[in-house]
C-alpha cells in the first residue's frame, strides 16, 4: 500500500489549477473559447460537488449498506492491504466500465420502451451541461475546468459513483482514494486545451504514428476526448475517460482523428447560453425524449449537437 501523506484528491485539484493557469496564460481561454457562463458553471459545479453531492453519496451508501448488509462494512480492508495493486487495477477497470455504461446510455439512440425513454431522458439531462462550452457562435473550445461540469443530477444517477462509495463502505478506502485520483487526473488531462497526441499521430516516422495509433486503442488521449466534445458526427464517440479499450471492444465508439475538432460544444437554447442555473437545474425532460432513433447507438448525441 502506498504512502498517502499527500491526499490524492489534492493532486487532481492541483493539476486542474496549474492547467487552468497555463490555459489562461497561453491564451486558450480568449476570443470566445471560454465564456463567462463557462467559468461560472465550473465554479458552481465544483462547489456543489465538494459540499453536497460527494458527501451525500457517502452518507446514502453508508446508510444503505448499514441497512441491507451491515456485516459487510469494512470486510475487504484486510484483503486490500494484502493485495493493494491488484485490487486497485480491478477497481479502476470496473469503475471505468460502469462509467462507460452510464455514459453510453446518455448518448445512445432512443429506446423503444417508454420506461427506458424516461430513464434515458434523466441521463441526457444530467450529461447535457458537460457538452455546453462556449456559445452558439462556434468559437468555444474545451477547457480543463469543464472536467467536472455536469447537471446536479449526474452524480446521483451514474453507476460508477455508487460503486466508488460502496467500495469505501466495504473497506477499500485507500484503493478508492488512489484509483479515483488516477482516473481524475487522466480525465482532467483529457480536458485541457491541448492536443499533444497529434504530434505523435502525425509524426513523420511511421513506427511512431503506428505506436500512438495502437495506444489510442488502449488509453483515451486528449484529441479523442476533444472529438467527444465536438459539434458533429463524433460527439457520441470515445465514451471512456481512461480506457479506450472499452470504446474499441465493447461500445463500438472508438474514433481516432489526426486533427482537432473544427467546432466544439452542442448548440444551446437562449436560456442555456446565458443562464448557468438553467444548465445546472434544467427539468424539462420531454424535449429529450422526442428525437428519432439513430442508426447507431452513439449517433443521437451527434444529431443533437449539429
mmCIF file of C-alpha atoms in Angstrom:
data_model
loop_
_atom_site.group_PDB
_atom_site.id
_atom_site.type_symbol
_atom_site.label_atom_id
_atom_site.label_comp_id
_atom_site.label_asym_id
_atom_site.label_seq_id
_atom_site.Cartn_x
_atom_site.Cartn_y
_atom_site.Cartn_z
ATOM 1 C CA UNK A 1 0.000 0.000 0.000
ATOM 2 C CA UNK A 2 1.447 3.424 -0.974
ATOM 3 C CA UNK A 3 2.192 6.216 1.471
ATOM 4 C CA UNK A 4 -0.720 8.663 1.247
ATOM 5 C CA UNK A 5 0.859 11.627 3.045
ATOM 6 C CA UNK A 6 -0.480 13.803 0.212
ATOM 7 C CA UNK A 7 -4.194 13.302 -0.347
ATOM 8 C CA UNK A 8 -4.705 12.009 -3.906
ATOM 9 C CA UNK A 9 -7.730 14.253 -4.490
ATOM 10 C CA UNK A 10 -5.478 17.248 -3.829
ATOM 11 C CA UNK A 11 -3.286 16.145 -6.728
ATOM 12 C CA UNK A 12 -6.296 16.352 -9.042
ATOM 13 C CA UNK A 13 -7.161 19.821 -7.768
ATOM 14 C CA UNK A 14 -3.533 20.947 -8.128
ATOM 15 C CA UNK A 15 -3.365 19.654 -11.696
ATOM 16 C CA UNK A 16 -6.606 21.433 -12.636
ATOM 17 C CA UNK A 17 -5.400 24.714 -11.139
ATOM 18 C CA UNK A 18 -1.996 24.519 -12.860
ATOM 19 C CA UNK A 19 -3.562 23.549 -16.202
ATOM 20 C CA UNK A 20 -6.143 26.331 -15.849
ATOM 21 C CA UNK A 21 -3.400 28.921 -15.248
ATOM 22 C CA UNK A 22 -1.500 27.603 -18.270
ATOM 23 C CA UNK A 23 -4.615 27.840 -20.448
ATOM 24 C CA UNK A 24 -5.160 31.461 -19.384
ATOM 25 C CA UNK A 25 -1.527 32.495 -19.877
ATOM 26 C CA UNK A 26 -1.348 30.678 -23.217
ATOM 27 C CA UNK A 27 -4.456 32.462 -24.465
ATOM 28 C CA UNK A 28 -6.507 29.275 -24.685
ATOM 29 C CA UNK A 29 -9.500 30.894 -22.959
ATOM 30 C CA UNK A 30 -9.660 34.097 -25.021
ATOM 31 C CA UNK A 31 -11.749 35.194 -28.014
ATOM 32 C CA UNK A 32 -14.860 33.263 -27.048
ATOM 33 C CA UNK A 33 -13.088 29.969 -26.390
ATOM 34 C CA UNK A 34 -14.429 30.196 -22.853
ATOM 35 C CA UNK A 35 -17.393 32.353 -21.849
ATOM 36 C CA UNK A 36 -18.390 33.910 -18.541
ATOM 37 C CA UNK A 37 -21.073 31.238 -18.247
ATOM 38 C CA UNK A 38 -18.416 28.528 -18.684
ATOM 39 C CA UNK A 39 -16.373 29.959 -15.816
ATOM 40 C CA UNK A 40 -19.418 30.350 -13.579
ATOM 41 C CA UNK A 41 -20.650 26.858 -14.376
ATOM 42 C CA UNK A 42 -17.275 25.366 -13.475
ATOM 43 C CA UNK A 43 -17.258 27.217 -10.154
ATOM 44 C CA UNK A 44 -20.841 26.251 -9.337
ATOM 45 C CA UNK A 45 -20.492 22.566 -10.170
ATOM 46 C CA UNK A 46 -17.173 22.212 -8.337
ATOM 47 C CA UNK A 47 -18.625 23.821 -5.219
ATOM 48 C CA UNK A 48 -21.761 21.679 -5.202
ATOM 49 C CA UNK A 49 -19.737 18.536 -5.909
ATOM 50 C CA UNK A 50 -17.491 19.120 -2.899
ATOM 51 C CA UNK A 51 -20.108 20.415 -0.459
ATOM 52 C CA UNK A 52 -23.224 18.462 -1.447
ATOM 53 C CA UNK A 53 -23.015 15.623 -3.953
ATOM 54 C CA UNK A 54 -19.994 13.668 -2.728
ATOM 55 C CA UNK A 55 -20.896 13.949 0.982
ATOM 56 C CA UNK A 56 -24.494 12.982 0.188
ATOM 57 C CA UNK A 57 -23.387 9.858 -1.682
ATOM 58 C CA UNK A 58 -21.059 8.871 1.159
ATOM 59 C CA UNK A 59 -23.914 9.152 3.660
ATOM 60 C CA UNK A 60 -26.501 7.421 1.483
ATOM 61 C CA UNK A 61 -24.280 4.473 0.544
ATOM 62 C CA UNK A 62 -23.260 4.048 4.187
ATOM 63 C CA UNK A 63 -26.925 4.139 5.240
ATOM 64 C CA UNK A 64 -27.997 1.629 2.581
ATOM 65 C CA UNK A 65 -25.055 -0.633 3.371
ATOM 66 C CA UNK A 66 -25.787 -0.487 7.079
ATOM 67 C CA UNK A 67 -29.458 -1.227 6.444
ATOM 68 C CA UNK A 68 -29.049 -4.110 3.993
ATOM 69 C CA UNK A 69 -25.616 -5.637 4.639
ATOM 70 C CA UNK A 70 -24.220 -4.308 7.917
ATOM 71 C CA UNK A 71 -21.932 -7.339 8.161
ATOM 72 C CA UNK A 72 -20.106 -6.191 5.001
ATOM 73 C CA UNK A 73 -18.848 -2.909 6.436
ATOM 74 C CA UNK A 74 -15.036 -2.902 6.154
ATOM 75 C CA UNK A 75 -14.999 -6.565 5.180
ATOM 76 C CA UNK A 76 -12.405 -6.089 2.406
ATOM 77 C CA UNK A 77 -9.956 -3.913 4.346
ATOM 78 C CA UNK A 78 -7.514 -6.747 5.076
ATOM 79 C CA UNK A 79 -7.802 -8.047 1.515
ATOM 80 C CA UNK A 80 -6.967 -4.573 0.219
ATOM 81 C CA UNK A 81 -3.908 -4.360 2.472
ATOM 82 C CA UNK A 82 -2.592 -7.705 1.260
ATOM 83 C CA UNK A 83 -3.337 -7.227 -2.457
ATOM 84 C CA UNK A 84 -3.400 -3.460 -2.930
ATOM 85 C CA UNK A 85 -2.169 -3.160 -6.519
ATOM 86 C CA UNK A 86 -4.318 -5.989 -7.889
ATOM 87 C CA UNK A 87 -7.381 -4.598 -6.127
ATOM 88 C CA UNK A 88 -6.541 -1.147 -7.480
ATOM 89 C CA UNK A 89 -6.383 -2.468 -11.057
ATOM 90 C CA UNK A 90 -9.702 -4.241 -10.604
ATOM 91 C CA UNK A 91 -11.265 -1.142 -9.094
ATOM 92 C CA UNK A 92 -10.161 1.071 -11.988
ATOM 93 C CA UNK A 93 -11.295 -1.459 -14.596
ATOM 94 C CA UNK A 94 -14.750 -1.905 -13.025
ATOM 95 C CA UNK A 95 -15.257 1.782 -12.253
ATOM 96 C CA UNK A 96 -14.344 2.788 -15.797
ATOM 97 C CA UNK A 97 -16.649 0.138 -17.265
ATOM 98 C CA UNK A 98 -19.585 1.318 -15.149
ATOM 99 C CA UNK A 99 -18.846 4.904 -16.148
ATOM 100 C CA UNK A 100 -18.809 3.811 -19.783
ATOM 101 C CA UNK A 101 -22.201 2.112 -19.460
ATOM 102 C CA UNK A 102 -23.837 5.189 -17.955
ATOM 103 C CA UNK A 103 -22.147 7.488 -20.441
ATOM 104 C CA UNK A 104 -23.134 5.245 -23.348
ATOM 105 C CA UNK A 105 -26.763 5.269 -22.205
ATOM 106 C CA UNK A 106 -26.735 9.070 -22.084
ATOM 107 C CA UNK A 107 -25.633 9.169 -25.735
ATOM 108 C CA UNK A 108 -27.470 6.105 -27.048
ATOM 109 C CA UNK A 109 -30.334 6.113 -29.517
ATOM 110 C CA UNK A 110 -33.831 6.393 -28.103
ATOM 111 C CA UNK A 111 -35.011 3.008 -26.779
ATOM 112 C CA UNK A 112 -38.419 1.635 -27.747
ATOM 113 C CA UNK A 113 -39.555 1.117 -24.168
ATOM 114 C CA UNK A 114 -41.377 4.116 -22.675
ATOM 115 C CA UNK A 115 -39.867 3.349 -19.274
ATOM 116 C CA UNK A 116 -36.348 3.305 -20.698
ATOM 117 C CA UNK A 117 -37.068 6.522 -22.583
ATOM 118 C CA UNK A 118 -37.930 8.241 -19.307
ATOM 119 C CA UNK A 119 -34.817 6.869 -17.655
ATOM 120 C CA UNK A 120 -32.644 7.872 -20.581
ATOM 121 C CA UNK A 121 -34.089 11.383 -20.503
ATOM 122 C CA UNK A 122 -32.669 11.716 -16.976
ATOM 123 C CA UNK A 123 -29.228 10.658 -18.213
ATOM 124 C CA UNK A 124 -29.395 13.038 -21.167
ATOM 125 C CA UNK A 125 -30.436 15.933 -18.958
ATOM 126 C CA UNK A 126 -27.746 15.043 -16.431
ATOM 127 C CA UNK A 127 -24.983 14.955 -19.019
ATOM 128 C CA UNK A 128 -26.001 17.776 -21.367
ATOM 129 C CA UNK A 129 -24.209 20.636 -19.498
ATOM 130 C CA UNK A 130 -20.903 18.819 -19.956
ATOM 131 C CA UNK A 131 -21.226 19.395 -23.709
ATOM 132 C CA UNK A 132 -22.140 23.088 -23.475
ATOM 133 C CA UNK A 133 -18.905 25.001 -23.924
ATOM 134 C CA UNK A 134 -18.641 28.468 -25.366
ATOM 135 C CA UNK A 135 -21.672 29.954 -27.065
ATOM 136 C CA UNK A 136 -23.614 29.246 -30.233
ATOM 137 C CA UNK A 137 -21.063 31.158 -32.297
ATOM 138 C CA UNK A 138 -18.875 28.034 -32.566
ATOM 139 C CA UNK A 139 -15.816 29.704 -31.031
ATOM 140 C CA UNK A 140 -15.971 27.763 -27.768
ATOM 141 C CA UNK A 141 -13.320 25.145 -27.040
ATOM 142 C CA UNK A 142 -12.672 22.543 -24.380
ATOM 143 C CA UNK A 143 -11.008 23.548 -21.124
ATOM 144 C CA UNK A 144 -9.700 21.704 -18.074
ATOM 145 C CA UNK A 145 -12.337 23.368 -15.897
ATOM 146 C CA UNK A 146 -15.002 21.503 -17.895
ATOM 147 C CA UNK A 147 -13.835 18.213 -16.356
ATOM 148 C CA UNK A 148 -16.489 18.002 -13.636
ATOM 149 C CA UNK A 149 -19.167 20.210 -15.190
ATOM 150 C CA UNK A 150 -22.486 18.340 -15.189
ATOM 151 C CA UNK A 151 -26.137 18.807 -14.212
ATOM 152 C CA UNK A 152 -26.682 18.382 -10.467
ATOM 153 C CA UNK A 153 -28.438 15.046 -11.127
ATOM 154 C CA UNK A 154 -25.459 13.372 -12.817
ATOM 155 C CA UNK A 155 -23.715 12.344 -9.614
ATOM 156 C CA UNK A 156 -26.825 10.576 -8.334
ATOM 157 C CA UNK A 157 -27.643 8.519 -11.435
ATOM 158 C CA UNK A 158 -24.223 7.367 -12.666
ATOM 159 C CA UNK A 159 -23.495 3.794 -11.513
ATOM 160 C CA UNK A 160 -19.742 4.327 -11.158
ATOM 161 C CA UNK A 161 -20.194 6.902 -8.395
ATOM 162 C CA UNK A 162 -22.347 4.499 -6.361
ATOM 163 C CA UNK A 163 -19.726 1.827 -6.972
ATOM 164 C CA UNK A 164 -16.962 4.128 -5.717
ATOM 165 C CA UNK A 165 -18.586 4.848 -2.381
ATOM 166 C CA UNK A 166 -19.842 1.335 -1.844
ATOM 167 C CA UNK A 167 -16.208 0.260 -2.175
ATOM 168 C CA UNK A 168 -15.436 2.683 0.645
ATOM 169 C CA UNK A 169 -18.152 1.030 2.732
ATOM 170 C CA UNK A 170 -16.544 -2.358 2.056
ATOM 171 C CA UNK A 171 -13.235 -1.080 3.381
ATOM 172 C CA UNK A 172 -11.411 -0.250 0.122
ATOM 173 C CA UNK A 173 -10.684 3.287 1.247
ATOM 174 C CA UNK A 174 -7.084 3.527 0.014
ATOM 175 C CA UNK A 175 -7.973 1.925 -3.303
ATOM 176 C CA UNK A 176 -10.812 4.417 -3.670
ATOM 177 C CA UNK A 177 -8.510 7.368 -2.979
ATOM 178 C CA UNK A 178 -5.715 6.287 -5.298
ATOM 179 C CA UNK A 179 -7.953 4.889 -8.051
ATOM 180 C CA UNK A 180 -10.227 7.903 -8.103
ATOM 181 C CA UNK A 181 -7.185 10.201 -8.212
ATOM 182 C CA UNK A 182 -5.702 8.305 -11.174
ATOM 183 C CA UNK A 183 -8.982 8.490 -13.039
ATOM 184 C CA UNK A 184 -9.472 12.139 -12.083
ATOM 185 C CA UNK A 185 -6.003 13.129 -13.243
ATOM 186 C CA UNK A 186 -6.374 11.347 -16.570
ATOM 187 C CA UNK A 187 -9.856 12.790 -17.138
ATOM 188 C CA UNK A 188 -8.636 16.301 -16.330
ATOM 189 C CA UNK A 189 -5.622 15.893 -18.629
ATOM 190 C CA UNK A 190 -8.006 14.902 -21.449
ATOM 191 C CA UNK A 191 -9.998 18.113 -20.985
ATOM 192 C CA UNK A 192 -7.023 20.503 -21.110
ATOM 193 C CA UNK A 193 -6.961 22.725 -24.188
ATOM 194 C CA UNK A 194 -4.060 20.898 -25.767
ATOM 195 C CA UNK A 195 -3.608 18.170 -28.370
ATOM 196 C CA UNK A 196 -0.090 16.883 -27.816
ATOM 197 C CA UNK A 197 -1.086 13.422 -29.047
ATOM 198 C CA UNK A 198 -1.498 14.817 -32.561
ATOM 199 C CA UNK A 199 2.273 15.295 -32.703
ATOM 200 C CA UNK A 200 2.704 11.534 -32.439
ATOM 201 C CA UNK A 201 -0.308 10.614 -34.589
ATOM 202 C CA UNK A 202 1.101 12.791 -37.395
ATOM 203 C CA UNK A 203 4.775 12.079 -36.789
ATOM 204 C CA UNK A 204 6.971 11.685 -39.910
ATOM 205 C CA UNK A 205 8.222 8.318 -38.625
ATOM 206 C CA UNK A 206 5.731 5.561 -39.428
ATOM 207 C CA UNK A 207 6.595 3.493 -36.353
ATOM 208 C CA UNK A 208 5.787 6.467 -34.083
ATOM 209 C CA UNK A 209 2.427 7.018 -35.802
ATOM 210 C CA UNK A 210 1.530 3.335 -35.610
ATOM 211 C CA UNK A 211 2.583 3.040 -31.972
ATOM 212 C CA UNK A 212 0.482 6.037 -30.988
ATOM 213 C CA UNK A 213 -2.444 4.747 -33.038
ATOM 214 C CA UNK A 214 -2.199 1.449 -31.189
ATOM 215 C CA UNK A 215 -2.035 3.188 -27.797
ATOM 216 C CA UNK A 216 -5.214 5.082 -28.688
ATOM 217 C CA UNK A 217 -6.986 1.706 -28.693
ATOM 218 C CA UNK A 218 -5.939 1.136 -25.078
ATOM 219 C CA UNK A 219 -5.976 4.575 -23.431
ATOM 220 C CA UNK A 220 -8.008 7.690 -24.168
ATOM 221 C CA UNK A 221 -5.885 10.690 -25.162
ATOM 222 C CA UNK A 222 -6.873 14.376 -25.332
ATOM 223 C CA UNK A 223 -7.795 14.609 -29.010
ATOM 224 C CA UNK A 224 -10.007 11.537 -28.692
ATOM 225 C CA UNK A 225 -11.935 13.161 -25.872
ATOM 226 C CA UNK A 226 -11.950 16.518 -27.639
ATOM 227 C CA UNK A 227 -13.799 14.858 -30.503
ATOM 228 C CA UNK A 228 -16.319 13.579 -27.997
ATOM 229 C CA UNK A 229 -16.974 17.276 -27.279
ATOM 230 C CA UNK A 230 -17.179 18.179 -30.969
ATOM 231 C CA UNK A 231 -20.296 19.554 -32.623
ATOM 232 C CA UNK A 232 -20.893 16.916 -35.246
ATOM 233 C CA UNK A 233 -20.715 13.228 -36.001
ATOM 234 C CA UNK A 234 -18.015 12.411 -33.430
ATOM 235 C CA UNK A 235 -19.783 13.809 -30.367
ATOM 236 C CA UNK A 236 -21.105 10.384 -29.393
ATOM 237 C CA UNK A 237 -17.705 8.714 -29.708
ATOM 238 C CA UNK A 238 -14.892 7.955 -27.240
ATOM 239 C CA UNK A 239 -17.115 7.475 -24.201
ATOM 240 C CA UNK A 240 -14.405 6.392 -21.757
ATOM 241 C CA UNK A 241 -12.186 8.830 -19.873
ATOM 242 C CA UNK A 242 -9.285 6.437 -19.384
ATOM 243 C CA UNK A 243 -9.615 3.001 -21.002
ATOM 244 C CA UNK A 244 -10.282 3.344 -24.713
ATOM 245 C CA UNK A 245 -10.232 -0.433 -24.970
ATOM 246 C CA UNK A 246 -13.881 -0.388 -23.856
ATOM 247 C CA UNK A 247 -14.747 2.054 -26.660
ATOM 248 C CA UNK A 248 -12.933 -0.257 -29.056
ATOM 249 C CA UNK A 249 -14.167 -3.684 -27.941
ATOM 250 C CA UNK A 250 -17.410 -3.069 -26.017
ATOM 251 C CA UNK A 251 -19.196 0.112 -27.048
ATOM 252 C CA UNK A 252 -18.027 0.290 -30.691
ATOM 253 C CA UNK A 253 -17.477 4.010 -30.188
ATOM 254 C CA UNK A 254 -13.749 4.430 -30.757
ATOM 255 C CA UNK A 255 -12.791 7.269 -33.099
ATOM 256 C CA UNK A 256 -9.170 8.277 -33.734
ATOM 257 C CA UNK A 257 -8.728 11.505 -35.680
ATOM 258 C CA UNK A 258 -5.499 13.182 -36.779
ATOM 259 C CA UNK A 259 -6.675 16.760 -36.252
ATOM 260 C CA UNK A 260 -8.587 18.610 -33.536
ATOM 261 C CA UNK A 261 -12.331 19.287 -33.917
ATOM 262 C CA UNK A 262 -13.411 22.213 -36.040
ATOM 263 C CA UNK A 263 -16.251 23.183 -33.686
ATOM 264 C CA UNK A 264 -16.739 22.289 -30.024
ATOM 265 C CA UNK A 265 -19.895 22.213 -27.945
ATOM 266 C CA UNK A 266 -23.527 21.415 -28.650
ATOM 267 C CA UNK A 267 -25.962 24.084 -29.772
ATOM 268 C CA UNK A 268 -27.700 25.777 -26.866
ATOM 269 C CA UNK A 269 -31.086 27.281 -26.259
ATOM 270 C CA UNK A 270 -31.043 31.033 -25.496
ATOM 271 C CA UNK A 271 -31.686 30.207 -21.835
ATOM 272 C CA UNK A 272 -28.799 27.731 -21.695
ATOM 273 C CA UNK A 273 -26.422 30.095 -23.448
ATOM 274 C CA UNK A 274 -26.919 32.876 -20.931
ATOM 275 C CA UNK A 275 -28.026 31.185 -17.699
ATOM 276 C CA UNK A 276 -25.860 28.946 -15.540
ATOM 277 C CA UNK A 277 -28.839 27.999 -13.378
ATOM 278 C CA UNK A 278 -30.759 26.838 -16.453
ATOM 279 C CA UNK A 279 -27.912 24.495 -17.340
ATOM 280 C CA UNK A 280 -27.470 23.224 -13.805
ATOM 281 C CA UNK A 281 -31.122 22.935 -12.743
ATOM 282 C CA UNK A 282 -32.896 22.012 -16.014
ATOM 283 C CA UNK A 283 -36.068 19.972 -15.503
ATOM 284 C CA UNK A 284 -37.647 19.698 -18.978
ATOM 285 C CA UNK A 285 -37.382 16.006 -19.818
ATOM 286 C CA UNK A 286 -39.973 15.957 -22.586
ATOM 287 C CA UNK A 287 -37.783 17.554 -25.251
ATOM 288 C CA UNK A 288 -35.093 14.938 -24.596
ATOM 289 C CA UNK A 289 -37.433 12.050 -25.481
ATOM 290 C CA UNK A 290 -38.702 13.120 -28.907
ATOM 291 C CA UNK A 291 -35.689 12.551 -31.153
ATOM 292 C CA UNK A 292 -35.911 9.739 -33.691
ATOM 293 C CA UNK A 293 -33.892 6.540 -33.245
ATOM 294 C CA UNK A 294 -30.470 6.728 -34.861
ATOM 295 C CA UNK A 295 -28.856 4.013 -36.923
ATOM 296 C CA UNK A 296 -26.014 3.504 -34.453
ATOM 297 C CA UNK A 297 -26.130 3.633 -30.645
ATOM 298 C CA UNK A 298 -23.800 6.586 -30.316
ATOM 299 C CA UNK A 299 -25.111 8.862 -33.048
ATOM 300 C CA UNK A 300 -28.127 10.570 -31.464
ATOM 301 C CA UNK A 301 -25.824 12.818 -29.488
ATOM 302 C CA UNK A 302 -24.211 13.859 -32.746
ATOM 303 C CA UNK A 303 -27.629 14.730 -34.142
ATOM 304 C CA UNK A 304 -28.335 16.882 -31.067
ATOM 305 C CA UNK A 305 -25.024 18.629 -31.480
ATOM 306 C CA UNK A 306 -25.429 19.684 -35.100
#
